[in-house]
Amino acid sequence: MSDLRNNYPPLPEFCQLSERVHRVLGLNPSAFTLQGTNTYLVGSGNRKILIDCGQGEPSYVPLLQESLKQISPDAYISDILLTHCHFDHWGGLGDIYAVDDSIPVHKFPHRPGSFEDLHFMDGFPSYVQLHDLYDGQVFEIDKETTLRVVHTPGHTSDHCTFYLDEEESLFTGDCVLGHGTVTFDSLNEYMAGLNKLLEIEPQRLYPGHGDIVEDGVAKINEYLEFRYQREHEILQLILSDRSKAWTPLEIGTILRENKPGNLQAAYLRGIALHLMKLEEEGKIEMTEQIETRPNTKVIHMVDLLDLLNKEWRYVEAGRSRL
């Protein structure tokens, strides 16, 4: 993991990024979190909103407290906004509440009993009351700082980004990163979310991981083009032999031939999600309809082993589907 992290530029533990934005690292670097989870203090005055709060590294809250003091002796956190349900974005809440348990915490609601509820929110502090975010909600932090909630499901069903009006910039959570690409649970929803962000035309991106992005529109277009290109590769491979059915494992193996990198779980999961998207669009179909088949829009990592050897076949024009 350390070798992977060394490929990314180092980031300071605390820094000012604009007149209204300071970044505080979650101090949890890994191959999955890059330099660590980015948390942001937002506001031009003493009142700050904290976007995400790391995963609970013991040194994070002392760093957060020192960062507030460096901004101003009177700086304080009025609210915490969570981009989504993954632990590395809310795990620091317990430590923050040990210092101040009066700060309201806001997150887009997830369905009770859903995968997010049972797996990603397992261990969430029961004493922390969550206030539901909604798409289009506005937080007026001060006279010069306004945040707008933009619901962007796909990475997870509850994922939100936050648009900073005065800077025409966007806190993207795990929807768009500063380096590399992202995983997602629903490709259709994820790409719809990217197109939604494209309509906003953000200038700068403040990602949940990695460095800031200065040309937000170009980065979002880059993410969309990458997905369109991957989809084109998969569909062209299927069209190369319409007489046979194709599995995610077989497709991934062929596409990876003569290319660097191993057949990692996240890569194969992405192939399966592309197949699911193409099936939703009526271009291919799964040959075996199984009773325990997962939701047609979502593949969580626990579903992956069941899907690697499932077969999809091209749907000829005019032929009715199974």
mmCIF file of N, CA, C and O in Angstrom, residues 169-231:
data_model
loop_
_atom_site.group_PDB
_atom_site.id
_atom_site.type_symbol
_atom_site.label_atom_id
_atom_site.label_comp_id
_atom_site.label_asym_id
_atom_site.label_seq_id
_atom_site.Cartn_x
_atom_site.Cartn_y
_atom_site.Cartn_z
ATOM 1 N N SER A 169 -17.566 26.478 -6.875
ATOM 2 C CA SER A 169 -16.763 25.281 -6.652
ATOM 3 C C SER A 169 -17.613 24.212 -5.985
ATOM 4 O O SER A 169 -18.713 24.478 -5.488
ATOM 5 N N LEU A 170 -17.089 22.988 -5.958
ATOM 6 C CA LEU A 170 -17.890 21.843 -5.529
ATOM 7 C C LEU A 170 -17.072 20.917 -4.651
ATOM 8 O O LEU A 170 -15.945 20.545 -4.995
ATOM 9 N N PHE A 171 -17.639 20.550 -3.504
ATOM 10 C CA PHE A 171 -17.070 19.504 -2.653
ATOM 11 C C PHE A 171 -17.652 18.186 -3.142
ATOM 12 O O PHE A 171 -18.844 17.926 -2.992
ATOM 13 N N THR A 172 -16.806 17.340 -3.739
ATOM 14 C CA THR A 172 -17.309 16.198 -4.502
ATOM 15 C C THR A 172 -17.362 14.892 -3.726
ATOM 16 O O THR A 172 -17.845 13.889 -4.263
ATOM 17 N N GLY A 173 -16.890 14.863 -2.471
ATOM 18 C CA GLY A 173 -16.896 13.602 -1.743
ATOM 19 C C GLY A 173 -16.144 12.536 -2.522
ATOM 20 O O GLY A 173 -15.035 12.763 -3.010
ATOM 21 N N ASP A 174 -16.773 11.356 -2.686
ATOM 22 C CA ASP A 174 -16.147 10.280 -3.449
ATOM 23 C C ASP A 174 -16.747 10.143 -4.838
ATOM 24 O O ASP A 174 -16.589 9.108 -5.490
ATOM 25 N N CYS A 175 -17.443 11.169 -5.307
ATOM 26 C CA CYS A 175 -18.009 11.160 -6.657
ATOM 27 C C CYS A 175 -16.923 11.427 -7.696
ATOM 28 O O CYS A 175 -16.896 10.806 -8.755
ATOM 29 N N VAL A 176 -16.036 12.368 -7.388
ATOM 30 C CA VAL A 176 -14.876 12.675 -8.224
ATOM 31 C C VAL A 176 -13.688 12.859 -7.289
ATOM 32 O O VAL A 176 -13.790 13.579 -6.295
ATOM 33 N N LEU A 177 -12.569 12.223 -7.607
ATOM 34 C CA LEU A 177 -11.377 12.301 -6.757
ATOM 35 C C LEU A 177 -10.314 13.194 -7.386
ATOM 36 O O LEU A 177 -10.376 13.528 -8.566
ATOM 37 N N GLY A 178 -9.336 13.541 -6.574
ATOM 38 C CA GLY A 178 -8.235 14.340 -7.085
ATOM 39 C C GLY A 178 -7.267 13.535 -7.929
ATOM 40 O O GLY A 178 -6.544 14.087 -8.758
ATOM 41 N N HIS A 179 -7.246 12.207 -7.739
ATOM 42 C CA HIS A 179 -6.372 11.318 -8.497
ATOM 43 C C HIS A 179 -7.128 10.025 -8.773
ATOM 44 O O HIS A 179 -7.846 9.515 -7.913
ATOM 45 N N GLY A 180 -6.979 9.487 -9.961
ATOM 46 C CA GLY A 180 -7.556 8.189 -10.281
ATOM 47 C C GLY A 180 -9.064 8.226 -10.466
ATOM 48 O O GLY A 180 -9.673 9.281 -10.637
ATOM 49 N N THR A 181 -9.677 7.043 -10.437
ATOM 50 C CA THR A 181 -11.111 6.906 -10.618
ATOM 51 C C THR A 181 -11.751 6.400 -9.332
ATOM 52 O O THR A 181 -11.060 6.191 -8.326
ATOM 53 N N VAL A 182 -13.072 6.180 -9.365
ATOM 54 C CA VAL A 182 -13.787 5.796 -8.155
ATOM 55 C C VAL A 182 -14.539 4.487 -8.376
ATOM 56 O O VAL A 182 -14.763 4.061 -9.505
ATOM 57 N N THR A 183 -14.950 3.869 -7.275
ATOM 58 C CA THR A 183 -15.869 2.739 -7.340
ATOM 59 C C THR A 183 -17.297 3.260 -7.178
ATOM 60 O O THR A 183 -17.516 4.396 -6.742
ATOM 61 N N PHE A 184 -18.263 2.421 -7.525
ATOM 62 C CA PHE A 184 -19.654 2.849 -7.440
ATOM 63 C C PHE A 184 -20.516 1.614 -7.264
ATOM 64 O O PHE A 184 -20.103 0.483 -7.539
ATOM 65 N N ASP A 185 -21.742 1.821 -6.801
ATOM 66 C CA ASP A 185 -22.692 0.733 -6.611
ATOM 67 C C ASP A 185 -23.682 0.634 -7.763
ATOM 68 O O ASP A 185 -24.225 -0.426 -8.027
ATOM 69 N N SER A 186 -23.964 1.751 -8.423
ATOM 70 C CA SER A 186 -24.864 1.771 -9.570
ATOM 71 C C SER A 186 -24.258 2.662 -10.640
ATOM 72 O O SER A 186 -24.105 3.866 -10.430
ATOM 73 N N LEU A 187 -23.927 2.082 -11.795
ATOM 74 C CA LEU A 187 -23.278 2.862 -12.844
ATOM 75 C C LEU A 187 -24.249 3.851 -13.486
ATOM 76 O O LEU A 187 -23.879 4.987 -13.789
ATOM 77 N N ASN A 188 -25.494 3.422 -13.690
ATOM 78 C CA ASN A 188 -26.477 4.344 -14.267
ATOM 79 C C ASN A 188 -26.652 5.578 -13.387
ATOM 80 O O ASN A 188 -26.650 6.721 -13.859
ATOM 81 N N GLU A 189 -26.828 5.357 -12.086
ATOM 82 C CA GLU A 189 -27.006 6.472 -11.162
ATOM 83 C C GLU A 189 -25.745 7.319 -11.077
ATOM 84 O O GLU A 189 -25.811 8.552 -11.000
ATOM 85 N N TYR A 190 -24.598 6.653 -11.084
ATOM 86 C CA TYR A 190 -23.337 7.382 -10.973
ATOM 87 C C TYR A 190 -23.127 8.314 -12.169
ATOM 88 O O TYR A 190 -22.788 9.489 -12.002
ATOM 89 N N MET A 191 -23.367 7.801 -13.378
ATOM 90 C CA MET A 191 -23.171 8.629 -14.566
ATOM 91 C C MET A 191 -24.224 9.732 -14.650
ATOM 92 O O MET A 191 -23.932 10.851 -15.096
ATOM 93 N N ALA A 192 -25.439 9.442 -14.187
ATOM 94 C CA ALA A 192 -26.461 10.489 -14.131
ATOM 95 C C ALA A 192 -26.037 11.588 -13.170
ATOM 96 O O ALA A 192 -26.255 12.780 -13.430
ATOM 97 N N GLY A 193 -25.397 11.202 -12.059
ATOM 98 C CA GLY A 193 -24.900 12.184 -11.098
ATOM 99 C C GLY A 193 -23.798 13.049 -11.692
ATOM 100 O O GLY A 193 -23.760 14.263 -11.475
ATOM 101 N N LEU A 194 -22.894 12.428 -12.455
ATOM 102 C CA LEU A 194 -21.830 13.202 -13.098
ATOM 103 C C LEU A 194 -22.412 14.202 -14.093
ATOM 104 O O LEU A 194 -21.963 15.354 -14.172
ATOM 105 N N ASN A 195 -23.404 13.772 -14.858
ATOM 106 C CA ASN A 195 -24.038 14.695 -15.805
ATOM 107 C C ASN A 195 -24.766 15.824 -15.085
ATOM 108 O O ASN A 195 -24.802 16.961 -15.567
ATOM 109 N N LYS A 196 -25.332 15.521 -13.921
ATOM 110 C CA LYS A 196 -25.976 16.547 -13.109
ATOM 111 C C LYS A 196 -24.956 17.593 -12.659
ATOM 112 O O LYS A 196 -25.221 18.805 -12.688
ATOM 113 N N LEU A 197 -23.771 17.126 -12.258
ATOM 114 C CA LEU A 197 -22.713 18.048 -11.844
ATOM 115 C C LEU A 197 -22.186 18.850 -13.031
ATOM 116 O O LEU A 197 -21.815 20.016 -12.888
ATOM 117 N N LEU A 198 -22.154 18.230 -14.198
ATOM 118 C CA LEU A 198 -21.681 18.921 -15.389
ATOM 119 C C LEU A 198 -22.561 20.125 -15.715
ATOM 120 O O LEU A 198 -22.079 21.167 -16.169
ATOM 121 N N GLU A 199 -23.862 20.001 -15.457
ATOM 122 C CA GLU A 199 -24.788 21.105 -15.712
ATOM 123 C C GLU A 199 -24.507 22.295 -14.790
ATOM 124 O O GLU A 199 -24.777 23.440 -15.144
ATOM 125 N N ILE A 200 -23.959 22.011 -13.599
ATOM 126 C CA ILE A 200 -23.634 23.080 -12.659
ATOM 127 C C ILE A 200 -22.409 23.870 -13.121
ATOM 128 O O ILE A 200 -22.251 25.051 -12.797
ATOM 129 N N GLU A 201 -21.538 23.222 -13.873
ATOM 130 C CA GLU A 201 -20.302 23.819 -14.380
ATOM 131 C C GLU A 201 -19.414 24.351 -13.258
ATOM 132 O O GLU A 201 -19.040 25.527 -13.235
ATOM 133 N N PRO A 202 -19.027 23.484 -12.313
ATOM 134 C CA PRO A 202 -18.148 23.950 -11.238
ATOM 135 C C PRO A 202 -16.762 24.284 -11.755
ATOM 136 O O PRO A 202 -16.225 23.593 -12.622
ATOM 137 N N GLN A 203 -16.173 25.330 -11.213
ATOM 138 C CA GLN A 203 -14.827 25.736 -11.620
ATOM 139 C C GLN A 203 -13.767 24.896 -10.920
ATOM 140 O O GLN A 203 -12.929 24.284 -11.565
ATOM 141 N N ARG A 204 -13.826 24.840 -9.600
ATOM 142 C CA ARG A 204 -12.842 24.086 -8.817
ATOM 143 C C ARG A 204 -13.555 22.946 -8.088
ATOM 144 O O ARG A 204 -14.702 23.085 -7.669
ATOM 145 N N LEU A 205 -12.849 21.820 -7.929
ATOM 146 C CA LEU A 205 -13.376 20.685 -7.180
ATOM 147 C C LEU A 205 -12.548 20.473 -5.921
ATOM 148 O O LEU A 205 -11.310 20.484 -5.963
ATOM 149 N N TYR A 206 -13.247 20.274 -4.801
ATOM 150 C CA TYR A 206 -12.619 19.885 -3.544
ATOM 151 C C TYR A 206 -13.007 18.429 -3.282
ATOM 152 O O TYR A 206 -14.087 18.148 -2.751
ATOM 153 N N PRO A 207 -12.161 17.470 -3.651
ATOM 154 C CA PRO A 207 -12.546 16.059 -3.568
ATOM 155 C C PRO A 207 -12.413 15.480 -2.166
ATOM 156 O O PRO A 207 -11.722 16.035 -1.306
ATOM 157 N N GLY A 208 -13.057 14.341 -1.960
ATOM 158 C CA GLY A 208 -12.956 13.640 -0.687
ATOM 159 C C GLY A 208 -11.602 12.996 -0.474
ATOM 160 O O GLY A 208 -11.216 12.699 0.659
ATOM 161 N N HIS A 209 -10.875 12.770 -1.567
ATOM 162 C CA HIS A 209 -9.519 12.202 -1.498
ATOM 163 C C HIS A 209 -8.690 12.835 -2.610
ATOM 164 O O HIS A 209 -9.174 13.034 -3.724
ATOM 165 N N GLY A 210 -7.435 13.138 -2.309
ATOM 166 C CA GLY A 210 -6.550 13.703 -3.317
ATOM 167 C C GLY A 210 -6.572 15.221 -3.332
ATOM 168 O O GLY A 210 -7.287 15.871 -2.559
ATOM 169 N N ASP A 211 -5.778 15.778 -4.217
ATOM 170 C CA ASP A 211 -5.588 17.225 -4.274
ATOM 171 C C ASP A 211 -6.764 17.893 -4.990
ATOM 172 O O ASP A 211 -7.566 17.243 -5.664
ATOM 173 N N ILE A 212 -6.843 19.219 -4.833
ATOM 174 C CA ILE A 212 -7.905 19.979 -5.482
ATOM 175 C C ILE A 212 -7.762 19.888 -7.003
ATOM 176 O O ILE A 212 -6.680 19.654 -7.523
ATOM 177 N N VAL A 213 -8.891 20.067 -7.691
ATOM 178 C CA VAL A 213 -8.923 20.053 -9.158
ATOM 179 C C VAL A 213 -9.315 21.449 -9.620
ATOM 180 O O VAL A 213 -10.390 21.947 -9.267
ATOM 181 N N GLU A 214 -8.474 22.084 -10.417
ATOM 182 C CA GLU A 214 -8.702 23.471 -10.805
ATOM 183 C C GLU A 214 -9.686 23.631 -11.968
ATOM 184 O O GLU A 214 -10.304 24.673 -12.109
ATOM 185 N N ASP A 215 -9.829 22.623 -12.807
ATOM 186 C CA ASP A 215 -10.783 22.682 -13.917
ATOM 187 C C ASP A 215 -11.829 21.595 -13.703
ATOM 188 O O ASP A 215 -11.689 20.471 -14.178
ATOM 189 N N GLY A 216 -12.884 21.958 -12.975
ATOM 190 C CA GLY A 216 -13.880 20.977 -12.595
ATOM 191 C C GLY A 216 -14.614 20.367 -13.769
ATOM 192 O O GLY A 216 -14.842 19.149 -13.815
ATOM 193 N N VAL A 217 -14.995 21.190 -14.749
ATOM 194 C CA VAL A 217 -15.740 20.691 -15.908
ATOM 195 C C VAL A 217 -14.902 19.682 -16.692
ATOM 196 O O VAL A 217 -15.390 18.626 -17.104
ATOM 197 N N ALA A 218 -13.631 19.980 -16.898
ATOM 198 C CA ALA A 218 -12.750 19.073 -17.639
ATOM 199 C C ALA A 218 -12.611 17.739 -16.911
ATOM 200 O O ALA A 218 -12.619 16.673 -17.543
ATOM 201 N N LYS A 219 -12.486 17.767 -15.582
ATOM 202 C CA LYS A 219 -12.334 16.534 -14.805
ATOM 203 C C LYS A 219 -13.603 15.687 -14.875
ATOM 204 O O LYS A 219 -13.533 14.460 -15.035
ATOM 205 N N ILE A 220 -14.766 16.306 -14.753
ATOM 206 C CA ILE A 220 -16.018 15.548 -14.833
ATOM 207 C C ILE A 220 -16.176 14.933 -16.220
ATOM 208 O O ILE A 220 -16.567 13.772 -16.361
ATOM 209 N N ASN A 221 -15.860 15.697 -17.257
ATOM 210 C CA ASN A 221 -15.903 15.153 -18.615
ATOM 211 C C ASN A 221 -14.929 13.996 -18.776
ATOM 212 O O ASN A 221 -15.230 13.001 -19.456
ATOM 213 N N GLU A 222 -13.769 14.110 -18.140
ATOM 214 C CA GLU A 222 -12.783 13.028 -18.186
ATOM 215 C C GLU A 222 -13.349 11.757 -17.562
ATOM 216 O O GLU A 222 -13.178 10.653 -18.107
ATOM 217 N N TYR A 223 -14.029 11.895 -16.436
ATOM 218 C CA TYR A 223 -14.643 10.740 -15.781
ATOM 219 C C TYR A 223 -15.720 10.112 -16.668
ATOM 220 O O TYR A 223 -15.816 8.884 -16.794
ATOM 221 N N LEU A 224 -16.558 10.938 -17.287
ATOM 222 C CA LEU A 224 -17.612 10.422 -18.158
ATOM 223 C C LEU A 224 -17.013 9.722 -19.380
ATOM 224 O O LEU A 224 -17.458 8.615 -19.751
ATOM 225 N N GLU A 225 -16.023 10.327 -20.001
ATOM 226 C CA GLU A 225 -15.413 9.725 -21.182
ATOM 227 C C GLU A 225 -14.768 8.388 -20.859
ATOM 228 O O GLU A 225 -14.805 7.451 -21.663
ATOM 229 N N PHE A 226 -14.165 8.297 -19.680
ATOM 230 C CA PHE A 226 -13.549 7.035 -19.266
ATOM 231 C C PHE A 226 -14.594 5.931 -19.205
ATOM 232 O O PHE A 226 -14.364 4.811 -19.667
ATOM 233 N N ARG A 227 -15.772 6.228 -18.653
ATOM 234 C CA ARG A 227 -16.836 5.233 -18.536
ATOM 235 C C ARG A 227 -17.418 4.885 -19.902
ATOM 236 O O ARG A 227 -17.703 3.720 -20.202
ATOM 237 N N TYR A 228 -17.609 5.901 -20.756
ATOM 238 C CA TYR A 228 -18.120 5.630 -22.101
ATOM 239 C C TYR A 228 -17.149 4.753 -22.882
ATOM 240 O O TYR A 228 -17.552 3.843 -23.621
ATOM 241 N N GLN A 229 -15.849 5.024 -22.731
ATOM 242 C CA GLN A 229 -14.843 4.235 -23.421
ATOM 243 C C GLN A 229 -14.832 2.796 -22.925
ATOM 244 O O GLN A 229 -14.761 1.851 -23.725
ATOM 245 N N ARG A 230 -14.933 2.597 -21.615
ATOM 246 C CA ARG A 230 -14.970 1.237 -21.062
ATOM 247 C C ARG A 230 -16.218 0.500 -21.557
ATOM 248 O O ARG A 230 -16.147 -0.680 -21.928
ATOM 249 N N GLU A 231 -17.337 1.189 -21.581
ATOM 250 C CA GLU A 231 -18.565 0.567 -22.069
ATOM 251 C C GLU A 231 -18.424 0.171 -23.539
ATOM 252 O O GLU A 231 -18.855 -0.917 -23.950
#
